[in-house]
CSV table of C-alpha atoms and ligand atoms in Angstrom, one decimal:
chain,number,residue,atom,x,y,z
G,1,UNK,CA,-56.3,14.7,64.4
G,2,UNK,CA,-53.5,15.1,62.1
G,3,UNK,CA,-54.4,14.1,58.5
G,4,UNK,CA,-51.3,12.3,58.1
G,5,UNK,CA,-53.8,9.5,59.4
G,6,UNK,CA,-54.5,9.9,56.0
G,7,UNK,CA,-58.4,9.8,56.7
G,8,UNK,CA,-60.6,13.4,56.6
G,9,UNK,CA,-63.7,12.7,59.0
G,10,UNK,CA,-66.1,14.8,57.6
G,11,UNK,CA,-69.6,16.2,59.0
G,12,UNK,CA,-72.5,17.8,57.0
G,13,UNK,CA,-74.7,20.2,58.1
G,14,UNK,CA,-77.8,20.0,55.6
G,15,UNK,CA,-78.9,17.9,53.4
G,16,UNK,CA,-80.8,19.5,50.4
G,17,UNK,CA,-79.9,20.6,46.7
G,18,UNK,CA,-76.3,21.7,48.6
G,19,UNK,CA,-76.0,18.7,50.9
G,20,UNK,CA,-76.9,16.1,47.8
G,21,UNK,CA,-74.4,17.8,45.0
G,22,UNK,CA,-71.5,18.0,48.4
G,23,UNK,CA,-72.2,14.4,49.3
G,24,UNK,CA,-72.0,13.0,45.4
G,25,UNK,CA,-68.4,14.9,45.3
G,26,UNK,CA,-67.1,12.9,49.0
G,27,UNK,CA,-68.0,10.5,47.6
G,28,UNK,CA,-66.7,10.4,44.4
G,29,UNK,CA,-63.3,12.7,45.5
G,30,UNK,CA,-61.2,10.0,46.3
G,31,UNK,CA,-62.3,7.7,43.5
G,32,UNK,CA,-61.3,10.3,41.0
G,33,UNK,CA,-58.2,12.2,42.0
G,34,UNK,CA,-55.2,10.6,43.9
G,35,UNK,CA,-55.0,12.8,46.7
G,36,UNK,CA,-52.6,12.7,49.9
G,37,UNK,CA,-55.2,11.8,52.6
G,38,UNK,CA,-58.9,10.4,52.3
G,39,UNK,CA,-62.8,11.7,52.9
G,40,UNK,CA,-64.5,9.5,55.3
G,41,UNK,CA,-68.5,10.3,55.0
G,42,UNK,CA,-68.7,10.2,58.9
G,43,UNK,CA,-72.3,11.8,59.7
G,44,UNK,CA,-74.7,14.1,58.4
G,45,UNK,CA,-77.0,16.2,60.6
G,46,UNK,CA,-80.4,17.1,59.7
G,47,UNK,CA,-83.4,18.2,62.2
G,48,UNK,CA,-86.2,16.2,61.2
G,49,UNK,CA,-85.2,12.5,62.1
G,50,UNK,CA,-86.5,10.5,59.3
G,51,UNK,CA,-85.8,12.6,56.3
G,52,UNK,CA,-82.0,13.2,57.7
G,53,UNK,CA,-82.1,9.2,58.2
G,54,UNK,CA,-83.3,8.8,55.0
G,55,UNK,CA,-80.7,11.4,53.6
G,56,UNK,CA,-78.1,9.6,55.1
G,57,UNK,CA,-78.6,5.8,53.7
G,58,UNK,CA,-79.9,7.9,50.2
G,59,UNK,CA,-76.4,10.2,50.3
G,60,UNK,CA,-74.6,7.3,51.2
G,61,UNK,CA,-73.1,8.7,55.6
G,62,UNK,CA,-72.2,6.4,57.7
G,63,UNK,CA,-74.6,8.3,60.4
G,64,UNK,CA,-77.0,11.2,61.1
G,65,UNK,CA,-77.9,13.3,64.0
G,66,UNK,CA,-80.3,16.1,64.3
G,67,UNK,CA,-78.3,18.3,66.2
G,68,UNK,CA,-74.9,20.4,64.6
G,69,UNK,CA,-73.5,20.8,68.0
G,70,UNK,CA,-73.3,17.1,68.2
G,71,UNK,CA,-71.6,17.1,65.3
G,72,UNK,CA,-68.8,19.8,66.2
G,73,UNK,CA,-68.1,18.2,70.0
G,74,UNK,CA,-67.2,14.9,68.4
G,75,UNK,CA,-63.5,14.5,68.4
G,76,UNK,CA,-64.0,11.7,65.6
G,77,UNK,CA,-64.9,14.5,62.9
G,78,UNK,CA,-61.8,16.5,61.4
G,79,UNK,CA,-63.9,18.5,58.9
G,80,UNK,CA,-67.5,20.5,59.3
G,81,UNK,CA,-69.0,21.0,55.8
G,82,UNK,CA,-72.1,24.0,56.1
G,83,UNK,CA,-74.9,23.4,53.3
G,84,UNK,CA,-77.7,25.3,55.4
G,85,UNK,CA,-79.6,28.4,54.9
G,86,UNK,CA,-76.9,31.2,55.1
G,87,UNK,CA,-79.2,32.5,58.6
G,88,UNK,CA,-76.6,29.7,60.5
G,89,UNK,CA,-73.3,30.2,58.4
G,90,UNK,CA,-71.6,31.9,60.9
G,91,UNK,CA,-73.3,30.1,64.4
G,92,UNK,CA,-71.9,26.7,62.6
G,93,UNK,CA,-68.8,27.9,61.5
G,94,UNK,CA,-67.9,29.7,64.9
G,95,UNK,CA,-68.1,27.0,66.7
G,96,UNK,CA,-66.5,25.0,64.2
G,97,UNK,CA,-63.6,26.8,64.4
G,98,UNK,CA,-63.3,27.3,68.0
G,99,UNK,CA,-63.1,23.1,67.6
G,100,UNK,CA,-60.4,23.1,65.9
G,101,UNK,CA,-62.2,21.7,62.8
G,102,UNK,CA,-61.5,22.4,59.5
G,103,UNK,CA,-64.7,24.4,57.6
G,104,UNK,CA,-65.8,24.3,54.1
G,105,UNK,CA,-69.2,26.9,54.1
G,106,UNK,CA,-71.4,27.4,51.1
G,107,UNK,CA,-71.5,30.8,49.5
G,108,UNK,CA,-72.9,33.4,50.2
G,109,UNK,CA,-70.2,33.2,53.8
G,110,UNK,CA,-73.2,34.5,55.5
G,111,UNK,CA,-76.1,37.2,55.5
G,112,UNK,CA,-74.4,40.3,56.9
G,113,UNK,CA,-70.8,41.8,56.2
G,114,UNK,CA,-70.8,41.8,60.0
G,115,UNK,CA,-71.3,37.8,60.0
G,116,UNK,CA,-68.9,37.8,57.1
G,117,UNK,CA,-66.2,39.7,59.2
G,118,UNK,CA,-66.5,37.5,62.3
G,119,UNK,CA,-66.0,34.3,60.3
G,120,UNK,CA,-63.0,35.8,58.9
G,121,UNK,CA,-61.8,36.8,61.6
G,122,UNK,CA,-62.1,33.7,63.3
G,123,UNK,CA,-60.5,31.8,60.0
G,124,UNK,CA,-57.7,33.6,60.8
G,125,UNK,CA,-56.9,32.9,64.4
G,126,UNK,CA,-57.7,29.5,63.7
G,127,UNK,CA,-55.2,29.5,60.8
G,128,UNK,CA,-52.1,29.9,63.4
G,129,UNK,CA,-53.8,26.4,64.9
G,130,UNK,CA,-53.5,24.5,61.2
G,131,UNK,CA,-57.2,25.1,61.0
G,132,UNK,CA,-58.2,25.7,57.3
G,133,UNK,CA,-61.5,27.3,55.9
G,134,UNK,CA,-62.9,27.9,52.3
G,135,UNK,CA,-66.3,29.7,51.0
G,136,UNK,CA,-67.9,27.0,48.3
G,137,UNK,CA,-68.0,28.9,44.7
G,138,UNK,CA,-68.0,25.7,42.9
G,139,UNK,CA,-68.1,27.8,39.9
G,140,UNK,CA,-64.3,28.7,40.1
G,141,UNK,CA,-63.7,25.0,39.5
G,142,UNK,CA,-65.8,24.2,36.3
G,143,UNK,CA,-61.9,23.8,33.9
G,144,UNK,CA,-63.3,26.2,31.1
G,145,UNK,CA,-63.5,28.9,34.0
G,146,UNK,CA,-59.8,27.9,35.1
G,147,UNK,CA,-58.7,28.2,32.4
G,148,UNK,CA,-60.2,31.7,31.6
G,149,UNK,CA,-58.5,33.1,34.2
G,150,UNK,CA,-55.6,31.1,32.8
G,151,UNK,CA,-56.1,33.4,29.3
G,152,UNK,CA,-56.4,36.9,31.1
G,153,UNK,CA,-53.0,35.6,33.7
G,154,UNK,CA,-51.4,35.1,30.7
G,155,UNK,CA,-52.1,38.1,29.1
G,156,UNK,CA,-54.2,37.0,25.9
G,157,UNK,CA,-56.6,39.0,26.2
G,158,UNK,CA,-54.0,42.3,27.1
G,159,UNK,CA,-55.6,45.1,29.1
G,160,UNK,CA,-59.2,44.0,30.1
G,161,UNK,CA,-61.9,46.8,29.5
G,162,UNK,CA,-65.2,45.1,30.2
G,163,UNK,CA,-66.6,42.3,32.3
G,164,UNK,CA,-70.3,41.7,31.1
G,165,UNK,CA,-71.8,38.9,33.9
G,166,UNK,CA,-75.7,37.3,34.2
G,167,UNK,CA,-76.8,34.8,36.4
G,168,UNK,CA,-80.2,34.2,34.7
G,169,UNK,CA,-83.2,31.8,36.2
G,170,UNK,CA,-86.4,31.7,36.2
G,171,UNK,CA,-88.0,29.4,39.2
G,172,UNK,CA,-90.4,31.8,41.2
G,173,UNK,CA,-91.9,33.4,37.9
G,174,UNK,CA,-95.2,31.6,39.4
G,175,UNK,CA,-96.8,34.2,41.9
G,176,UNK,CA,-98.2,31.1,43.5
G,177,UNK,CA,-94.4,29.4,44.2
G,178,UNK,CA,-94.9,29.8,47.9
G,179,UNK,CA,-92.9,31.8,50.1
G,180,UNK,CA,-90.1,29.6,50.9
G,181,UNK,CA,-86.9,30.2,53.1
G,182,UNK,CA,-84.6,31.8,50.3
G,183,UNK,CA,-87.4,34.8,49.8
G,184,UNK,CA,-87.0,35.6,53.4
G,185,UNK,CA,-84.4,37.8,54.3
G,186,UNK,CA,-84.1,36.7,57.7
G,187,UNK,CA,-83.2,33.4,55.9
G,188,UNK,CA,-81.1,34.0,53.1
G,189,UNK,CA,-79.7,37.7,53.4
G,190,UNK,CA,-81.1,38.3,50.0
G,191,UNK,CA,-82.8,37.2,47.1
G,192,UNK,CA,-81.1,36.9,43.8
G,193,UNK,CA,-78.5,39.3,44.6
G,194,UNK,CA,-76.6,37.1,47.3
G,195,UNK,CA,-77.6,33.5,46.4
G,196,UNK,CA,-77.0,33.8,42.0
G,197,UNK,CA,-75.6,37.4,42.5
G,198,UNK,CA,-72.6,36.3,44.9
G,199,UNK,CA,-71.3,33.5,41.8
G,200,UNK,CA,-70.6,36.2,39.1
G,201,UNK,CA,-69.5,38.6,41.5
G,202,UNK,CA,-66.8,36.0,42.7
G,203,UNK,CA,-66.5,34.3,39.4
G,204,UNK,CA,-65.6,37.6,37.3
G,205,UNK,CA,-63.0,38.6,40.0
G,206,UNK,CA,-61.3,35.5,40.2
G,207,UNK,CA,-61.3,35.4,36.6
G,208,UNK,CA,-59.7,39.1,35.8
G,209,UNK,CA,-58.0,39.1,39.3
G,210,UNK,CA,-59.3,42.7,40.0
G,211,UNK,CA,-61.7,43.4,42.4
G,212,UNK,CA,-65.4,45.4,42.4
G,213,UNK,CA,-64.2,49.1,44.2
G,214,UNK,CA,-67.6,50.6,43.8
G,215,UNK,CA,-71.3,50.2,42.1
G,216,UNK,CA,-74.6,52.0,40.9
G,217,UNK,CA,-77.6,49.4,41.4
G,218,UNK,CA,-80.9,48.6,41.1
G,219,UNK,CA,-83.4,45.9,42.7
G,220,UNK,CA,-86.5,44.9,42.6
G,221,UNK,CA,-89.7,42.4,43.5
G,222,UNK,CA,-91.8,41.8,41.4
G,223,UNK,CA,-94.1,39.6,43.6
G,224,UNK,CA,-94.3,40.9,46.9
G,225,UNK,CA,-96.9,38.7,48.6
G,226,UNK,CA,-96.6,34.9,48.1
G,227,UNK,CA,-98.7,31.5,49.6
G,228,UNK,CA,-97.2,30.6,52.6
G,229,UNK,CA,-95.5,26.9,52.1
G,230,UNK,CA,-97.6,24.4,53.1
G,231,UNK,CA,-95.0,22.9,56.0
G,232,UNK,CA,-95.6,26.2,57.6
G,233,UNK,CA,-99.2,27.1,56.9
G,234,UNK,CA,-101.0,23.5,56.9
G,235,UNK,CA,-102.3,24.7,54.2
G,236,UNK,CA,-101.9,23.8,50.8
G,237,UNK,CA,-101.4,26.8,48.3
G,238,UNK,CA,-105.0,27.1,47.8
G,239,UNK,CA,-108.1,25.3,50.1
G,240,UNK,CA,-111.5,25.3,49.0
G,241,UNK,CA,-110.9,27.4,45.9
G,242,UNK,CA,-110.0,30.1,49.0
G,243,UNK,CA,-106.5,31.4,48.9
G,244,UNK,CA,-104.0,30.2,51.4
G,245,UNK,CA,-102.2,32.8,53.9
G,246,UNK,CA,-99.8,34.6,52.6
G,247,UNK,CA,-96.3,36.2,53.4
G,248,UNK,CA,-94.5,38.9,52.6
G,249,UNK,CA,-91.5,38.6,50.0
G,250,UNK,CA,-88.7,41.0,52.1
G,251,UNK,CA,-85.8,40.1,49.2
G,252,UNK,CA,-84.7,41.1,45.7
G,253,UNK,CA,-86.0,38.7,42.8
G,254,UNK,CA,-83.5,40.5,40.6
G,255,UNK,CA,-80.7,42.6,40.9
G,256,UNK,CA,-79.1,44.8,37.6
G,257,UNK,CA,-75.9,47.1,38.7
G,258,UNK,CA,-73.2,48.4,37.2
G,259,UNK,CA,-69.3,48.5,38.7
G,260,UNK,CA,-66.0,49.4,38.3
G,261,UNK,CA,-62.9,47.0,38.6
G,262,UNK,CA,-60.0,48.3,40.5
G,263,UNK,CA,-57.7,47.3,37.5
G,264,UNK,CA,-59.7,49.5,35.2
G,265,UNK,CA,-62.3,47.5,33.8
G,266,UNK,CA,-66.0,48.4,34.1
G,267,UNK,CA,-68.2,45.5,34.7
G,268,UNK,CA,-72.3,44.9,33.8
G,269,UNK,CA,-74.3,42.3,36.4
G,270,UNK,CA,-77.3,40.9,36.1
G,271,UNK,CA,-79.0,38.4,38.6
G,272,UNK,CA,-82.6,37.5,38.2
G,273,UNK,CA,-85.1,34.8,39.2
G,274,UNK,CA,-87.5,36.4,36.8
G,275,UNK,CA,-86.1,35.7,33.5
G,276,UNK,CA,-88.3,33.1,32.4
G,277,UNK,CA,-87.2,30.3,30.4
G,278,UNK,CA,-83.7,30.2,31.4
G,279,UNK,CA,-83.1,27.7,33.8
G,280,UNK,CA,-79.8,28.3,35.4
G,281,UNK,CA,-78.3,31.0,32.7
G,282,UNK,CA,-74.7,31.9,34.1
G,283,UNK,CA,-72.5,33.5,31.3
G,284,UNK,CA,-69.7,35.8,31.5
G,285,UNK,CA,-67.4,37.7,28.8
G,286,UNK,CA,-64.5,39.5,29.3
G,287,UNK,CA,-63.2,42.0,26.6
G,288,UNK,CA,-59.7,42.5,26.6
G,289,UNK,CA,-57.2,45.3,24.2
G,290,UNK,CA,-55.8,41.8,22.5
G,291,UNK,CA,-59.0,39.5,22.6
G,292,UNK,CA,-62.6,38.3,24.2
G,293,UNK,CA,-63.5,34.9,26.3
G,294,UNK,CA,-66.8,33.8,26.4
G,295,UNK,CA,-68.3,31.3,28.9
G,296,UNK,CA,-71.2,29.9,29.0
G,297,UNK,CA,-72.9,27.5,32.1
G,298,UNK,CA,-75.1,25.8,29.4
G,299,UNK,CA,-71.7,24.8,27.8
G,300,UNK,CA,-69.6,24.7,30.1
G,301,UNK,CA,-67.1,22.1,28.2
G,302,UNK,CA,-66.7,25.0,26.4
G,303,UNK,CA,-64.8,28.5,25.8
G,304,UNK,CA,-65.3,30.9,23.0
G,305,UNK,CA,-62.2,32.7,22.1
G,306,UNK,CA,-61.1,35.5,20.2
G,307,UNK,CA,-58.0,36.6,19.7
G,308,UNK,CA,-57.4,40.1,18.4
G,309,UNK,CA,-53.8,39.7,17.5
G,310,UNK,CA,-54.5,36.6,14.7
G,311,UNK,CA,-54.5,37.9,11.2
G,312,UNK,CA,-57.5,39.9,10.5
G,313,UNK,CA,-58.2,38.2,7.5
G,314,UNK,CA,-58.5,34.8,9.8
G,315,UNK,CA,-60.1,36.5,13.0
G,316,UNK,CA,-63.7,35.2,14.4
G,317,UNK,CA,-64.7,33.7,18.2
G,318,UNK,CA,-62.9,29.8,18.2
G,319,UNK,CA,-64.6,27.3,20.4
G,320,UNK,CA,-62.4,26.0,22.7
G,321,UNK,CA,-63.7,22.0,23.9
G,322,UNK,CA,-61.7,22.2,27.7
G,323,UNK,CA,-61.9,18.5,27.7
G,324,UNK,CA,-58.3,17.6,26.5
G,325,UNK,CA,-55.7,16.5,29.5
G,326,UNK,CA,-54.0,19.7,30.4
G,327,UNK,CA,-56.9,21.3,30.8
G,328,UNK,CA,-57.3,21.7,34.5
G,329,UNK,CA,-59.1,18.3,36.5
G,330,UNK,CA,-59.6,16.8,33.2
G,331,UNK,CA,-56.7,14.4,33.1
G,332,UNK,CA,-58.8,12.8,35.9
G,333,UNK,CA,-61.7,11.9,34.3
G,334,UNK,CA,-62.0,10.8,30.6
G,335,UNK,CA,-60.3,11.2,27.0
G,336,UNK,CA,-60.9,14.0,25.1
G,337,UNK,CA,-64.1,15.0,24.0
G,338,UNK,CA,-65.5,13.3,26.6
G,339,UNK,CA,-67.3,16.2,28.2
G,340,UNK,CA,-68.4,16.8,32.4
G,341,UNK,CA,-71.4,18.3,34.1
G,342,UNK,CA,-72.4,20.9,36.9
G,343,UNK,CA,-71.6,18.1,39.7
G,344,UNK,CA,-68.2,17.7,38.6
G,345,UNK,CA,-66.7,21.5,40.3
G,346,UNK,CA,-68.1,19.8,43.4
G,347,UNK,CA,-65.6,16.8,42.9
G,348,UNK,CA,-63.2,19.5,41.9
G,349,UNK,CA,-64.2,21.4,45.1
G,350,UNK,CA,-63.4,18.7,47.5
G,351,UNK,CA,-60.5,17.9,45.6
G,352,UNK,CA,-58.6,21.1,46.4
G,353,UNK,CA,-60.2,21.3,49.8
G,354,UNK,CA,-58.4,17.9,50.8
G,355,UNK,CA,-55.1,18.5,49.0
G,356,UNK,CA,-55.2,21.9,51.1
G,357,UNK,CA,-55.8,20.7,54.4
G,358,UNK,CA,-53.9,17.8,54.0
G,359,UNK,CA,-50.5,19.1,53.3
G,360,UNK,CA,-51.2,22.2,55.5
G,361,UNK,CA,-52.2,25.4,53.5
G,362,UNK,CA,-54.8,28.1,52.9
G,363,UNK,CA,-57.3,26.4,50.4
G,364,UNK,CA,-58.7,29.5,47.9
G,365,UNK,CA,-61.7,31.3,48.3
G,366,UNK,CA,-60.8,32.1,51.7
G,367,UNK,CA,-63.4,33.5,53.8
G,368,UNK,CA,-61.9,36.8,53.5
G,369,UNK,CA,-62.4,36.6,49.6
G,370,UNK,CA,-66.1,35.7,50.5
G,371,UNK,CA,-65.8,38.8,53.0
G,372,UNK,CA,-64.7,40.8,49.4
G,373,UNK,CA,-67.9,39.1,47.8
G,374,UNK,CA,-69.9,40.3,50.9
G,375,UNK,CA,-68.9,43.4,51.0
G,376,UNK,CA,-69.8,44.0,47.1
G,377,UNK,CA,-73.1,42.7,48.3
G,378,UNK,CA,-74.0,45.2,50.7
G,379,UNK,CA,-72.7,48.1,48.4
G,380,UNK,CA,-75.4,47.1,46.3
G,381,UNK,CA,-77.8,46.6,48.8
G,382,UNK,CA,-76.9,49.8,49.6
G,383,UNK,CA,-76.7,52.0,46.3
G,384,UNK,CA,-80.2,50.2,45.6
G,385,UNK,CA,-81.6,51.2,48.8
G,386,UNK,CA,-80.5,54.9,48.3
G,387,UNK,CA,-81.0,55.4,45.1
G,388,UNK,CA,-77.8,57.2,44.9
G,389,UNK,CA,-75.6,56.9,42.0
G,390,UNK,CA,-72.5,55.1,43.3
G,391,UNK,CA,-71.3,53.4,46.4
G,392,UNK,CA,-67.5,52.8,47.5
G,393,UNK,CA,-67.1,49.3,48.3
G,394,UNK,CA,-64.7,49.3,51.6
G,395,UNK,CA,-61.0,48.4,50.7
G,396,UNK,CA,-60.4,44.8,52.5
G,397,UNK,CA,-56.4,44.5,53.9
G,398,UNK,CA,-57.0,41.2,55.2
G,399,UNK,CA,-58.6,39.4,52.2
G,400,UNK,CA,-56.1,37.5,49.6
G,401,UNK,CA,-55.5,38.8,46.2
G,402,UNK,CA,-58.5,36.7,44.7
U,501,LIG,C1,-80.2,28.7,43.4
U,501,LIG,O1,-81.3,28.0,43.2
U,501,LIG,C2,-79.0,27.8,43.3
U,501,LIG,O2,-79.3,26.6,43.9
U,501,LIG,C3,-77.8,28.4,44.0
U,501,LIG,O3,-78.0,28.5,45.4
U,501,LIG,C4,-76.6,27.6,43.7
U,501,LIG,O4,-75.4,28.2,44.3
U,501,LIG,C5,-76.4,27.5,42.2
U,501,LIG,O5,-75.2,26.8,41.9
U,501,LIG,C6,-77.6,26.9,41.6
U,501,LIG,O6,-78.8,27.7,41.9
């Protein structure tokens, strides 16, 4: 279907924390931002019957199935948007592709590098077909993270030295949280490291615009046996004042390495489930030979600042509010001062998704950027599983400058 129809059909696969924040930006999208064609909220697809039913009145689709295939043979849906576990990235977005539909998949792109590479690959030859792809790291589309990037691009910070990036949170710090699909590595790929990890990784190099060429890592678990969930056991967590059965934890619950950038820069990372009381801590800083930035998920209307070339006698971090109209998306929304929230980069998201599709180009993070972010995951994987002191990450030729 060609979009100058001016109506994207679009189909969801999942409907959870992913599939909820995805539907409120549909259907917000084209209510916000004057865009050249629009999202239609076509069908959602679920496999239990009556909660994707339910999703699907709740989220506000026009209809539900219970089978993706369904979905994909339909020659009434233009777009397939993945919000599953990452164990069905690449199955969806295969045969997506081989459709002819456009794909937006949540991050991590998948659970392997191998999954990662056939995706990509598959982007690509779908590419010379019109079809477009992108990997969903909302984070890249909060403003005060645009415009970070904005500051280093421009060269106000000068020459940068350090990247210093946590993603902090603290929801499994109960051994009895059961043992739920993203602690399973058949599931998920990996624990904190791809699902938390895979944001700062992508978010520090689309900020600096260098790329992770090699780490030195650590992981650990610090539960290893948890309560089966309920839906799987039939038993609640505990029965009779008797312990429920219980599973085996096979991914990270945190993940500390260090890495160099291949512009120089050597970068700190931290992702952790275990850091109890923060909620969802993401904050990076970049140090630069003329000045610092400083952002903050917990503020993210905000940027500290400092600039090294101001008179020392009037030097100190500013606080930038991004909320003024030239900041990026903002013009969109509301005046000054008037600040947004975490569901917002999903508007902004879907925004550049449609604008790219429509008028027929590449809408950024490609997969092969996610392949990049992939990549860095395994190297980690794999200097943790050694123990050895530093792993290479491979050199991607296909993947775009980030
Ligand atoms: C983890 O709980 C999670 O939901 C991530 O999967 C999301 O990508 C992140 O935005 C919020 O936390």
């Amino acid at each position: 279907m060609s979009t100058n129809d001016k109506e994207l059909r679009v189909g969801m696969v999942g409907y959870a924390f992913m599939g909820a924040a995805h539907s409120q930006a549909w259907r917000t999208v084209n209510r916000v931002f004057d865009l050249p064609a629009r999202a239609r909220m076509a069908l959602i697809c679920g496999r239990d019957t009556a909660k994707v039913a339910d999703a699907a009145d709740r989220l506000g689709w026009d209809a539900y199935t219970t089978d993706w295939r369904d979905l994909i043979n339909r020659d009434d849906i233009d777009v397939v948007d993945i919000c599953t576990p990452g164990d069905s990235h690449a199955e969806i977005a295969l045969a997506a592709l081989a459709a002819g539909k456009h794909v937006l998949c949540e991050k991590p792109l998948a659970n392997t590098v191998e999954e990662a590479r056939a995706m990509t690959a598959a982007a690509d030859t779908a590419r010379a077909a019109g079809v477009r792809s992108m990997c969903g790291f909302n984070y890249r589309r909060v403003p005060a993270v645009t415009m970070m990037r904005q500051l280093v691009a421009d060269g106000r910070l000068g020459v940068i030295r350090h990247v210093r990036a946590t993603y902090l949170q603290d929801w499994i710090v109960d051994p009895q949280f059961p043992l739920v699909w993203r602690l399973q590595k058949d599931r998920a790929g990996s624990g904190a490291l791809g699902d938390i990890g895979a944001h700062i990784i992508d978010l520090t190099q689309y900020v600096t615009g260098q790329r992770i060429s090699g780490v030195s890592a650590v992981t650990e678990t610090f539960v290893k046996e948890r309560p089966l969930p309920a839906e799987s056991s039939g038993l609640a967590a505990t029965v009779d004042g008797q312990t429920a059965p219980t599973g085996t934890v096979t991914v990270d619950d945190a993940a500390v390495f260090v890495a160099r950038l291949d512009g120089g820069a050597l970068a700190t990372y931290e992702a952790s489930r275990f850091a109890t009381g923060r909620k969802n801590a993401l904050r990076v800083e970049i140090n630069g030979s003329l000045g610092s930035v400083v952002f903050d998920l917990e503020r993210l209307n905000e940027l500290e600042f400092y600039d090294a070339t101001r008179p020392t006698t009037e030097q100190g971090f500013s606080r930038i509010l991004v909320t003024e109209g030239e900041h990026p998306y903002m013009s969109a929304w509301w005046p000054p001062g008037h600040i947004i929230g975490y569901e917002h980069s999903f508007t902004h998201e879907m925004r550049d998704f449609i604008e790219a599709v429509a008028t027929g180009v590449d809408p950024t993070p490609s997969f092969a950027d996610a392949l990049q972010v992939q990549l860095v995951l395994d190297a980690v994987a794999r200097s943790a599983e050694l123990g050895s002191s530093w792993a290479e990450v491979e050199p991607t030729l296909t993947a775009a400058r980030v």
